[in-house]
Each structure stands twice: as C-alpha cells, then as structure tokens.
Tab-separated table of C-alpha atoms in Angstrom:
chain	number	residue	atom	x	y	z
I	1	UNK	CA	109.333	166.353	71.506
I	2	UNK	CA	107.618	164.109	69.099
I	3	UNK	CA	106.082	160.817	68.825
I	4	UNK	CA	104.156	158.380	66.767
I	5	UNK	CA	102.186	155.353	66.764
I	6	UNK	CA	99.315	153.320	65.039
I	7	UNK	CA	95.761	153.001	66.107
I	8	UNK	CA	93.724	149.862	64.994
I	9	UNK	CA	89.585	150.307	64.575
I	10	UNK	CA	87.678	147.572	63.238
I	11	UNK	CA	85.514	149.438	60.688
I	12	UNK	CA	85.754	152.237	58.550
I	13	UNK	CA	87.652	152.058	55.170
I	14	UNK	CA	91.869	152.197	56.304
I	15	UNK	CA	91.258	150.905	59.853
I	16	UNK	CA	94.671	151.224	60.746
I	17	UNK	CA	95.509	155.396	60.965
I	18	UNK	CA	99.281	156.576	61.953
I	19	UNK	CA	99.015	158.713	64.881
I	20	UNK	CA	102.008	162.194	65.642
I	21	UNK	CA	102.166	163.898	68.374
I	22	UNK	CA	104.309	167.293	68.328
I	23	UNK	CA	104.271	168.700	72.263
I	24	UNK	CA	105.310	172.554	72.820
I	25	UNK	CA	109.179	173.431	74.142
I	26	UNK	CA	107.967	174.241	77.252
I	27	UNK	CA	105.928	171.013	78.346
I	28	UNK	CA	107.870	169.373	80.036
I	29	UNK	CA	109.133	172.766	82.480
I	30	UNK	CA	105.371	172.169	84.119
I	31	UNK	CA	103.562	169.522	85.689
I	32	UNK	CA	100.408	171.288	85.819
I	33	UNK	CA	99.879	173.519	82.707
I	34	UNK	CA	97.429	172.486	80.090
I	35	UNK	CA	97.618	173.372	76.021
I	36	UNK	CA	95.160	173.604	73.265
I	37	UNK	CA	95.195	170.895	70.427
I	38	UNK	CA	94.794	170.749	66.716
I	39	UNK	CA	94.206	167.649	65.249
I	40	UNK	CA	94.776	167.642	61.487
I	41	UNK	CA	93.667	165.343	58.792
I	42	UNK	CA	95.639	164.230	56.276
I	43	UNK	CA	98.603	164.639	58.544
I	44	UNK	CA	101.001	163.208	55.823
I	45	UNK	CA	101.817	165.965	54.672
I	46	UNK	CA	100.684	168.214	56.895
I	47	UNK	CA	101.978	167.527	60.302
I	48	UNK	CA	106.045	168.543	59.622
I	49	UNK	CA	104.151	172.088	58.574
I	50	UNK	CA	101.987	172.622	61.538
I	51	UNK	CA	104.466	171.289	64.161
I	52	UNK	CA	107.515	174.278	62.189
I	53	UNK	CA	104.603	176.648	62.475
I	54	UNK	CA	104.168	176.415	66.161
I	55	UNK	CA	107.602	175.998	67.213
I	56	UNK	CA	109.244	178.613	64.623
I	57	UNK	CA	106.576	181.593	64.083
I	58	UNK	CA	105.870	184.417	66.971
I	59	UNK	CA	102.653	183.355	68.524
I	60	UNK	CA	100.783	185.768	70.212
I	61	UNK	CA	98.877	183.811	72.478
I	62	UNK	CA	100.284	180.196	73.286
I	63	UNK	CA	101.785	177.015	72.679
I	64	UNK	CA	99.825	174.271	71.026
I	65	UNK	CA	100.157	170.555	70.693
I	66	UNK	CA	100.025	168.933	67.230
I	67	UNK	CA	97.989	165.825	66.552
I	68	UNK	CA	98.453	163.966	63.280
I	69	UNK	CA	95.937	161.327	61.719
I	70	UNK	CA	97.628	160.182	58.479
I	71	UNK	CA	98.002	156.724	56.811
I	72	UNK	CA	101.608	156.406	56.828
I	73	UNK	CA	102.079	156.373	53.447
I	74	UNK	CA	101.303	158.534	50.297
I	75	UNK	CA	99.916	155.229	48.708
I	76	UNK	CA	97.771	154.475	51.385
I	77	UNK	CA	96.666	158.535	51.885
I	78	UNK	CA	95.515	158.665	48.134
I	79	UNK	CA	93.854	155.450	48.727
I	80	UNK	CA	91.664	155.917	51.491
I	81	UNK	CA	91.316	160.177	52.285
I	82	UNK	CA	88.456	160.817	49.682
I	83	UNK	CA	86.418	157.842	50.980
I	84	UNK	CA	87.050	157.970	54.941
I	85	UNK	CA	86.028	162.058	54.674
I	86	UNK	CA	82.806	161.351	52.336
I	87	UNK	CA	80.039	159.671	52.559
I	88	UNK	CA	80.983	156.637	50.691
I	89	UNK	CA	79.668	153.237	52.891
I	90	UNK	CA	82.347	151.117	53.885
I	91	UNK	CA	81.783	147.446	53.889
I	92	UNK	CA	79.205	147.588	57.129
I	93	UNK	CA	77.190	149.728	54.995
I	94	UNK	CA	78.403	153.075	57.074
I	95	UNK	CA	79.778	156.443	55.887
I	96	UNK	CA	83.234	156.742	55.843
I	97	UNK	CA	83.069	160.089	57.519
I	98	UNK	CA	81.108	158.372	60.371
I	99	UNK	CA	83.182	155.525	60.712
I	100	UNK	CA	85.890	158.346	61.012
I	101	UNK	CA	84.532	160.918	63.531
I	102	UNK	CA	83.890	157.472	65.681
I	103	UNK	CA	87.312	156.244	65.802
I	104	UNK	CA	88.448	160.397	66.447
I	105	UNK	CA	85.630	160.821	69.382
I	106	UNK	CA	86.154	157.210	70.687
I	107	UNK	CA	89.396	156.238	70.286
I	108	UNK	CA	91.780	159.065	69.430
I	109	UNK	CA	90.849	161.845	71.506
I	110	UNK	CA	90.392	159.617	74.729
I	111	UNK	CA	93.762	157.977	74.012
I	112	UNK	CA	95.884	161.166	73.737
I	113	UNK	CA	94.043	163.668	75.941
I	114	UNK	CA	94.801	160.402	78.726
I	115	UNK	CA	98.177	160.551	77.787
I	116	UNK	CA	98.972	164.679	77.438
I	117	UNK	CA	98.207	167.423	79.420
I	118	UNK	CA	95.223	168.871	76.791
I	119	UNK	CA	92.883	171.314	77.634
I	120	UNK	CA	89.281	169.712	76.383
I	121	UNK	CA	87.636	173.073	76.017
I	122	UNK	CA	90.385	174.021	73.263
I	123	UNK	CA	90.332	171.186	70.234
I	124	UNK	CA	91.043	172.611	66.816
I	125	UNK	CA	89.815	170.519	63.978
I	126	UNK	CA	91.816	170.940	60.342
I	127	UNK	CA	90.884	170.155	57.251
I	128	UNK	CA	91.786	170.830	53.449
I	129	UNK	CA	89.847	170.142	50.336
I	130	UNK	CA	88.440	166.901	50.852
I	131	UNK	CA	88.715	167.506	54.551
I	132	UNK	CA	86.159	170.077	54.540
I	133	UNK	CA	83.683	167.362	53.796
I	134	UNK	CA	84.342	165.794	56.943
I	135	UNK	CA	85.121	168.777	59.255
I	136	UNK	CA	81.411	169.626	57.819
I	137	UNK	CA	80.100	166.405	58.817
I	138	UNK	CA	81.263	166.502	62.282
I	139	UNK	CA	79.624	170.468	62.641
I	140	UNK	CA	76.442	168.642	61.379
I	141	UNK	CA	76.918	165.587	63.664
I	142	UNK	CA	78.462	166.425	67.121
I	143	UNK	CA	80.174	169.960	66.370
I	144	UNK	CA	80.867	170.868	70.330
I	145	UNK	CA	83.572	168.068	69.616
I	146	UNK	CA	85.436	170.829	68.655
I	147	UNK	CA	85.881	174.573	69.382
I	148	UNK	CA	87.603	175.485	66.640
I	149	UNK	CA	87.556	174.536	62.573
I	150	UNK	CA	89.946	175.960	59.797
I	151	UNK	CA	89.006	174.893	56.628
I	152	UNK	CA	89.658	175.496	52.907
I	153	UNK	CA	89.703	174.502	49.453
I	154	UNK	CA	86.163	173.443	49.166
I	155	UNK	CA	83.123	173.972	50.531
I	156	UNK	CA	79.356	172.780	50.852
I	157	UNK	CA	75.800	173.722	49.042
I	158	UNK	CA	73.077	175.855	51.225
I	159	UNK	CA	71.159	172.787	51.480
I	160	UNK	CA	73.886	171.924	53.604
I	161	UNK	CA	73.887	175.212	55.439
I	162	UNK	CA	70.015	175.099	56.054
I	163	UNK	CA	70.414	171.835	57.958
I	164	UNK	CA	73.044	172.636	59.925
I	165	UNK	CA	70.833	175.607	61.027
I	166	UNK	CA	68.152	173.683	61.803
I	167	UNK	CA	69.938	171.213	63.850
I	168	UNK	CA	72.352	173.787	65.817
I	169	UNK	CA	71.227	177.348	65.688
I	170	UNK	CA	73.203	178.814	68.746
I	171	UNK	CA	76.896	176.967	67.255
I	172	UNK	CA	79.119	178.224	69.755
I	173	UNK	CA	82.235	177.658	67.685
I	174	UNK	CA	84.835	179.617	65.632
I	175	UNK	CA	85.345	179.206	62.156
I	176	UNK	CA	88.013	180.038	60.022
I	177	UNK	CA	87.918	180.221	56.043
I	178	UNK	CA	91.041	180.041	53.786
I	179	UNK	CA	91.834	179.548	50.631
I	180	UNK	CA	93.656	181.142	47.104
I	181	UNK	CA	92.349	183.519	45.067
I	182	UNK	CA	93.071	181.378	42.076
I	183	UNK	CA	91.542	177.973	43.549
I	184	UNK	CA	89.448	175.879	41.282
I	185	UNK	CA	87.094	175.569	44.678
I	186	UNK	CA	87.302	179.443	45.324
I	187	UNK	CA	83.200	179.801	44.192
I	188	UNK	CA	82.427	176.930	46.212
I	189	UNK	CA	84.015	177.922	49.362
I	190	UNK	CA	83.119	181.769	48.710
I	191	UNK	CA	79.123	180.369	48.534
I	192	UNK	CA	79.746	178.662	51.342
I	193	UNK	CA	81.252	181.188	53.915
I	194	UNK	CA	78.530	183.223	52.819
I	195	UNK	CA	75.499	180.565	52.809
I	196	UNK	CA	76.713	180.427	56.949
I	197	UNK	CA	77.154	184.708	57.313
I	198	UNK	CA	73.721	185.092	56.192
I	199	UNK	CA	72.404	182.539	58.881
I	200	UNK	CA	71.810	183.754	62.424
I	201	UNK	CA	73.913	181.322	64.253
I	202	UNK	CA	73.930	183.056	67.626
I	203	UNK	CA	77.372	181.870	69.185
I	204	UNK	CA	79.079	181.336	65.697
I	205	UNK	CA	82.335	183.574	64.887
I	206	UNK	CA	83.955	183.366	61.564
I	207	UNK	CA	86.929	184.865	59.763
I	208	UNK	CA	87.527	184.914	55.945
I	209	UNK	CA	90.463	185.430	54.237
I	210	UNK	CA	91.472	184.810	50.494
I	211	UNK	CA	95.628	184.336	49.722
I	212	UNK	CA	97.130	186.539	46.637
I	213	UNK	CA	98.496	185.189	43.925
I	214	UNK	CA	97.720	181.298	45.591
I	215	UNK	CA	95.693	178.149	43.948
I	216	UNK	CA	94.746	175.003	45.225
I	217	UNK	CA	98.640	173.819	46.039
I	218	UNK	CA	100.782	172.817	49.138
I	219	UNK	CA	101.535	176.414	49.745
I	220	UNK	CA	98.133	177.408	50.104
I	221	UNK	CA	97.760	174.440	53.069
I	222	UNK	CA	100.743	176.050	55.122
I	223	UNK	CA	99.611	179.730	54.370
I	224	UNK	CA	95.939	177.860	55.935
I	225	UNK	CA	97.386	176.674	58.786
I	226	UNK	CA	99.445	179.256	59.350
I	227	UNK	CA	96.632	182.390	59.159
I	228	UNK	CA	94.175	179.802	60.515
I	229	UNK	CA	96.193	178.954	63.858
I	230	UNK	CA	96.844	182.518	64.288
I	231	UNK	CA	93.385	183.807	63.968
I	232	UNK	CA	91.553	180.464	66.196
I	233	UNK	CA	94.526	181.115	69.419
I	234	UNK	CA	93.882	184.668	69.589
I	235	UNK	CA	91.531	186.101	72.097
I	236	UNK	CA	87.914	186.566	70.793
I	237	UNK	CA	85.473	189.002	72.526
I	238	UNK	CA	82.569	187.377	75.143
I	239	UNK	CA	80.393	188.745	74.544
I	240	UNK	CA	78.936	186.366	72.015
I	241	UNK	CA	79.096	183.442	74.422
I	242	UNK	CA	77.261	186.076	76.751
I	243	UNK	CA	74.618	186.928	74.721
I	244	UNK	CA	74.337	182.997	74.277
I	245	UNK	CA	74.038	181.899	77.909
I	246	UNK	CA	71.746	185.023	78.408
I	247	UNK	CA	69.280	183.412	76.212
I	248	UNK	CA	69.166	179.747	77.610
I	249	UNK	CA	69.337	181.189	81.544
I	250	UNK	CA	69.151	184.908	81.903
I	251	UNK	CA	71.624	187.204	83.671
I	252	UNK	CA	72.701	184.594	86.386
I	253	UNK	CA	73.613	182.210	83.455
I	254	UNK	CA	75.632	184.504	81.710
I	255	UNK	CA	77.819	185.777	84.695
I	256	UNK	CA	78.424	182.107	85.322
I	257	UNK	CA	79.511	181.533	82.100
I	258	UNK	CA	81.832	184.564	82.316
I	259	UNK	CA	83.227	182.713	85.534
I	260	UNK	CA	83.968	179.526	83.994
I	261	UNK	CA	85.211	180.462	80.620
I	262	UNK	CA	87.830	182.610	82.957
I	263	UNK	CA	88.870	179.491	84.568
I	264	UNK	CA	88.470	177.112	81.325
I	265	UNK	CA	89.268	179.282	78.648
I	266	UNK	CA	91.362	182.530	79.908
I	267	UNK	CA	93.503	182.836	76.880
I	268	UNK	CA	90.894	182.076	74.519
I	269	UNK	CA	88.691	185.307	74.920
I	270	UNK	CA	89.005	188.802	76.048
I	271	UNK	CA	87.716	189.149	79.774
I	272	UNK	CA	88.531	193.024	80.424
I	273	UNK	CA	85.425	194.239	82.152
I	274	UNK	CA	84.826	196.647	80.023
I	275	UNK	CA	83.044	194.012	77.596
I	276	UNK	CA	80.562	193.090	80.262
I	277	UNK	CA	79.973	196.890	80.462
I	278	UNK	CA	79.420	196.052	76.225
I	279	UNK	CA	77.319	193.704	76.812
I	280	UNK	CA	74.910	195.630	79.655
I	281	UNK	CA	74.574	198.332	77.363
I	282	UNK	CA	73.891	195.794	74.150
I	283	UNK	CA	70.832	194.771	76.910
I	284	UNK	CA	69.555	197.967	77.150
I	285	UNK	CA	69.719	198.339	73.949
I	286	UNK	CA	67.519	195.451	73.260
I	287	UNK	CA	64.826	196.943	76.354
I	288	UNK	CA	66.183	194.638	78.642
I	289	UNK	CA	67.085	197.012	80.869
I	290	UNK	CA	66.558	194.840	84.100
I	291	UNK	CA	69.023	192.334	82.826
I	292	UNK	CA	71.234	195.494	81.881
I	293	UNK	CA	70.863	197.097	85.729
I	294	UNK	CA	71.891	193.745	87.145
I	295	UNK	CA	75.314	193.070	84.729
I	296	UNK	CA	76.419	196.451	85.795
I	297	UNK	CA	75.917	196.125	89.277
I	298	UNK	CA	77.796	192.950	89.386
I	299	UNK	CA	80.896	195.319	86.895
I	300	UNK	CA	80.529	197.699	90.084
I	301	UNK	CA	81.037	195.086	92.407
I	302	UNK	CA	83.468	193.151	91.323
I	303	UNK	CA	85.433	195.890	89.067
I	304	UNK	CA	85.218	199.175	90.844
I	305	UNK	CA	86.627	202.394	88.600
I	306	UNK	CA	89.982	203.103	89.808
I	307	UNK	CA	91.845	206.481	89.494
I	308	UNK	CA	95.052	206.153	87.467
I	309	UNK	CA	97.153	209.220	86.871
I	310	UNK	CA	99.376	208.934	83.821
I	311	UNK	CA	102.536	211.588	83.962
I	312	UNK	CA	104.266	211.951	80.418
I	313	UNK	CA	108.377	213.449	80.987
I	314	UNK	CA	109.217	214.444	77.209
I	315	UNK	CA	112.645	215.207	76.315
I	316	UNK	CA	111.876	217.804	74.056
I	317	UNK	CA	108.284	219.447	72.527
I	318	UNK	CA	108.372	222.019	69.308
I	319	UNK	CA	107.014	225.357	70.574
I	320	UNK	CA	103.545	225.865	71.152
I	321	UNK	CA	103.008	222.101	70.223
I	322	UNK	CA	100.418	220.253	72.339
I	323	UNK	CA	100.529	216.639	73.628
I	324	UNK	CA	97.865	213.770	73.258
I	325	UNK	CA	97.292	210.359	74.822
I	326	UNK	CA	95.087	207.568	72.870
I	327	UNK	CA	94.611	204.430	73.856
I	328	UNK	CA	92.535	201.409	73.851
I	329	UNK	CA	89.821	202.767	76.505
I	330	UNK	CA	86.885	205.440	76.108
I	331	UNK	CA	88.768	207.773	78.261
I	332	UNK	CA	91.997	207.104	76.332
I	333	UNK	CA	89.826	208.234	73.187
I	334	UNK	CA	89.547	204.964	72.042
I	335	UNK	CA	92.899	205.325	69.381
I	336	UNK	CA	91.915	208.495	68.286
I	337	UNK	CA	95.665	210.250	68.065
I	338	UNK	CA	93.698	213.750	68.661
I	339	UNK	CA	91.014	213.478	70.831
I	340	UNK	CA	92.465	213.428	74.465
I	341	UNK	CA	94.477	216.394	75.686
I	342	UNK	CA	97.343	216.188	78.412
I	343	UNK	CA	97.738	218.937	80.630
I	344	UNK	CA	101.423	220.622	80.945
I	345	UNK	CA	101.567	220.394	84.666
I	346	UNK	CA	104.895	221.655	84.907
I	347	UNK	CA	107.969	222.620	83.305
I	348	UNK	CA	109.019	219.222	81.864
I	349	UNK	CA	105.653	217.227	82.951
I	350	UNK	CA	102.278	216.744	81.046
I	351	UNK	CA	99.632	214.864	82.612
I	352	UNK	CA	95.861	213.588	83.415
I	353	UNK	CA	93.552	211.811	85.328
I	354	UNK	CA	90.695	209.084	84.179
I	355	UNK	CA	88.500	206.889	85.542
I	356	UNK	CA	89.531	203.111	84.132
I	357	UNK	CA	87.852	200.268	85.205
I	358	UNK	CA	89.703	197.699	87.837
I	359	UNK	CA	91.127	194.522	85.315
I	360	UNK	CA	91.614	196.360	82.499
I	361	UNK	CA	94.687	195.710	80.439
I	362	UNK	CA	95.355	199.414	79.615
I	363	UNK	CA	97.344	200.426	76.042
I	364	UNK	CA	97.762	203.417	75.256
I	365	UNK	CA	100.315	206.030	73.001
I	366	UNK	CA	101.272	209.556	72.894
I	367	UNK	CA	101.263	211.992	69.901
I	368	UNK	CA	101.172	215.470	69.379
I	369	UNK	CA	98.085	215.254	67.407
I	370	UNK	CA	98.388	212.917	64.421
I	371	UNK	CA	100.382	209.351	64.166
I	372	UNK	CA	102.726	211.018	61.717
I	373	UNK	CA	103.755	212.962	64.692
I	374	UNK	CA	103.547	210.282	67.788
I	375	UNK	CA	106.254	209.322	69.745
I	376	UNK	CA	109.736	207.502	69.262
I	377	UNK	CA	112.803	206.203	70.226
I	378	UNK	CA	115.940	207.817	70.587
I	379	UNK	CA	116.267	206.958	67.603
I	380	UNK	CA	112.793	208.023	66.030
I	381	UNK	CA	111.694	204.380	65.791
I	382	UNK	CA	108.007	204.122	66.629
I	383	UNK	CA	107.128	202.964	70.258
I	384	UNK	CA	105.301	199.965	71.441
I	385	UNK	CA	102.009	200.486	72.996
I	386	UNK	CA	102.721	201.458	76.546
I	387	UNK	CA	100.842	198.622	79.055
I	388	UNK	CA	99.976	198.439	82.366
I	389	UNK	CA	97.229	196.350	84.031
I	390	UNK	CA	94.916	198.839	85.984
I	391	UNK	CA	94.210	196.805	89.785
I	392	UNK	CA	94.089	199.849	92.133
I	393	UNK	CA	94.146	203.839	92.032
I	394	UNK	CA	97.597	204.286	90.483
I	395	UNK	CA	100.340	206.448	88.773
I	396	UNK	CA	102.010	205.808	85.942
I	397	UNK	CA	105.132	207.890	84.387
I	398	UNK	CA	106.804	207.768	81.177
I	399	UNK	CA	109.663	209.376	79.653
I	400	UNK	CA	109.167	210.214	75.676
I	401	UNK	CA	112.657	210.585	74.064
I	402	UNK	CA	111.789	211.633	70.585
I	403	UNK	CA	109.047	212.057	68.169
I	404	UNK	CA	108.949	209.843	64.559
I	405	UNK	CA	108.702	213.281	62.335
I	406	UNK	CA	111.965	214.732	64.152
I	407	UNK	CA	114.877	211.919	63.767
C-alpha cells in the first residue's frame, strides 16, 4: 500500500513538500499492531529504494513504514534541498533547517502518526550528504524527536561535536554512519564519527561502516539505507539505557525503565535477563554494590534459574570422539565449540544439566570439539542454531544426523 499527498507551510524556503507513505504487507491483517517509521529526506529519489528494501530484503526484526518528504520534482529538489537543510535564512530571516524541523515536528509527524498506526518511541530520521546538515541540526535542537539517525556522505567539525555535548550529554539515541571508501566527504565524515566516539555521551550507540569499492553516488544511498535500516531495527543491548536511568533515579528508575521499554520498545532491545545480571555486576564493579544487591534480587524474583536438561540422540560418533554443546549462555560456554562437555548417558544418548535463567532465549550448537567438526544435516549442511525459550525446569532432545567434516 502506498500513498501520497502535499503539505502546505507558510514559511521556510519550498513551503509546499510532497508527502509518500509506503505501509508494511501485513498492516492491514491487524487492527492493533503498531510499526516503526523512517522518514527520509530527499525522498525523490529515495523513497522507491527504501520502500523495495523493506518489502524485498529478509528483515530480521520487523516491518517498517516509509515516510517520504520530497519536492515532487527533480527541478524543485535541486532548487530548494541545500537551502531548507542549511542554515541559509529564508525570507522571515529563519534557517532553513529550522523552518524545516518545524513543519516535520508540527505538521508532518502529527499528521501521519494521526493517520497510521506508528509507534512514537521508534522514528528513524535519514539523511544523505546535505541531509546530514539537517539530521545534525535536529540532534543539536530537539534530538529525542527521533530514536534513530543514519547518515552519510558528509559530516560536521568538532566545534560542532563540543556543542552538542554540552547541550545533551546523556543522548539516548542510535546512530548509524555510512558512507564509500572513495567519497570526496569520506575525511569529513571519518572526523566526525570519531569527534562523537571520543565524547562520553552516556546513552549514545553508534555503528560505522565504510562500503568497498563505493563513492559519493546513488548506489552508495541504497547500500546506506540498506546497512543503516538493518543495523537501527535490530535489537540493541539495555543496558546503556540502564546505566542511563540509574544515573538520573537510582535502581528503582532503572527497573522502571526496563518495564516500560518492554512494553514500548520490545523489539528494539535485548531484554533476556541475563543483561540485568550485566548490568548488577557492571554496579559492583563501579562499588555500587547496594545498587548491585538490589538489581539481582529483583533477577531472582522475577527470573528464577530454571533446570533445563538438554539430551543430544546422534546418529553416528567416530570412535573415541567426544561431544560438545556451545551456546549463547555462560553455561553453554558462551560459543566456545570446546569448552562444555556432554556426558554419554547411554548407548545412543549424550547429555547435561545447567542452570539457565527463566526468559532467556537459549541458542546453542553441538560439535565434537572444533566448528570444522560441528554438526549437520543429512546432508552435511551446517545446522541452524538450535532455540528454545527457557520458562520453567525443562527437557530438551535433539537428534544430530551428521557432522560437516563427514558428508
């Protein structure tokens, strides 16, 4: 599904903007659910990309709805993008970028979020080139507008950098860096990423990535959007946004916020329990071990350790060869393929037993001691992680049909 109109504003340099809308295949199965957004500048030719890329590639996470602000023409797009992103005064003496943001925050977002089931604690803001000087003015200016940014092909000076500390040290947002390796802008966005990683911003997160072979072209704004969408909709660990609500309010601050993100934001960050037990031991690492006691009493309450068996039925095992489990859990040997032994409990069963915490999302593999040697199909294809979601005191079985080194 797809629509578009035009919004009017009475300042600001185009004052007329042509608006897209792309909404995910499943909207309209569901009355209830709502999606994240990106909203993209210079949608002309952009929007057609991002709305392929989330209808066509394998997300991970989730559907997102598209939201294009163009000018409805390429005419009127070279006209008016450098000025309404800059700070260039329109004719009421105003920034372009402000007059901008204003009609976004006032007009846009209000009109669309009314009109589509959006979730407001998941806007993505895009911008390219000349859009990094406005997705850089509205971090300076009112960045909680936004939860996520992807931005490349330019960049700003540290002056810039030591402002926008100043004005917003905690800048509990995620930001994503993108751009060619042979971009005229490369330096400047390069000095920029790392102007921001050397500041303390306590609730920032940031991901860089540079694109082979890749200048400043059109294909570098799709391989953006695509790398950018993927990183910002996949889950990002709490404890951050923890550590951040621990500071303003102390432990009973940062539980709530662990409550409400879960409600809010449950695809956007990973709640397995075993990051609040992270983040009580990150306490006690800092002395706070009060704060520490109390986080781990509330991990004992609320996610008791449950007893889950795991019973592995091989086909067939070389002589004398032993059998490993690895996984993504302490007791799995946290993806070491050599670390956790099973137990041959019978003739055709190895086993053990371990201590996982209730909620966990459990992953985990077996191997006979290296991942040259881990197990396969029938046809010595290379498994999927094995998953189950730990609740109670359970026991899992799997059958192993074949091993990757004997096809």
């Amino acid at each position: 599904y797809q629509k578009s109109f035009w919004m009017h504003t009475e300042k600001g340099h185009a004052k007329d903007y042509y608006i897209q809308v792309s909404l995910p295949q499943s909207y309209y199965e569901t009355d209830t659910r709502k999606y994240p957004v990106i909203y993209l500048t210079d949608a002309d030719y952009c929007f057609n990309m991002a709305k392929d890329l989330t209808l066509v590639l394998d997300w991970q996470q989730r559907e997102v709805i598209v939201v294009g602000i163009g000018y409805g023409s390429p005419e009127r797009l070279r006209k008016f993008r450098g000025s309404e992103y800059s700070d260039i005064l329109d004719e009421f003496g105003e920034p372009g970028w402000s007059q901008f943001l204003n009609f976004i925050q006032n007009r846009l977002i209000p009109t669309v979020e009314s009109e589509y089931r959006i979730n407001p604690h998941n806007r993505t803001l895009y911008g390219w080139s000349w859009g990094v000087q406005f997705a850089s003015a509205v971090l300076e200016n009112n960045p909680l507008l936004f939860h996520n940014y992807i931005i490349g092909g330019g960049g700003r000076r540290a002056d810039y950098v030591e402002n926008l500390y100043h004005k917003w040290p905690e800048l509990p947002v995620n930001i994503y860096f993108g751009t060619g390796e042979n971009d005229g802008n490369l330096h400047i966005m390069m000095n920029f990423y790392e102007n921001i990683s050397d500041k303390d911003f306590s609730g920032l997160q940031t991901k860089l990535e540079i694109y082979p072979g890749l200048a400043h072209e059109m294909i570098t704004k799709g391989v953006l959007l695509d790398r950018g969408m993927k990183w910002v909709y996949s889950r990002k660990p709490i404890e951050p946004r923890l550590k951040l609500a621990m500071k303003s309010g102390g432990v009973d601050a940062s539980l709530d916020e662990f409550n409400k993100l879960l409600k809010t934001n449950q695809d956007d960050f990973d709640f397995a329990p075993v990051h609040l037990r992270n983040f009580a031991e990150s306490l006690g690492n800092d002395g706070n071990t009060e704060a520490q006691q109390a986080i781990l009493e509330y991990v004992e309450l609320e996610y008791p350790l449950r007893k889950v068996t795991i019973h592995i039925l091989p086909e067939s095992v070389p002589d004398a060869a032993a059998l490993y489990i690895t996984g993504n859990h302490t007791e799995l040997g946290d993806w070491d393929p050599q670390k956790v032994e099973l137990k041959p409990l019978d003739a055709k069963t190895w086993g053990g037993t371990y201590q996982i915490i209730s909620g966990t999302d459990l992953e985990f593999k077996i191997t006979r001691g290296s991942w040259d040697t881990q197990a396969a199909n029938s046809s010595g294809a290379e498994l999927l992680n094995f998953k189950e979601y730990i609740y109670l005191d359970t026991v899992i079985t799997k059958v192993v049909k074949n091993w990757v080194d004997l096809k």
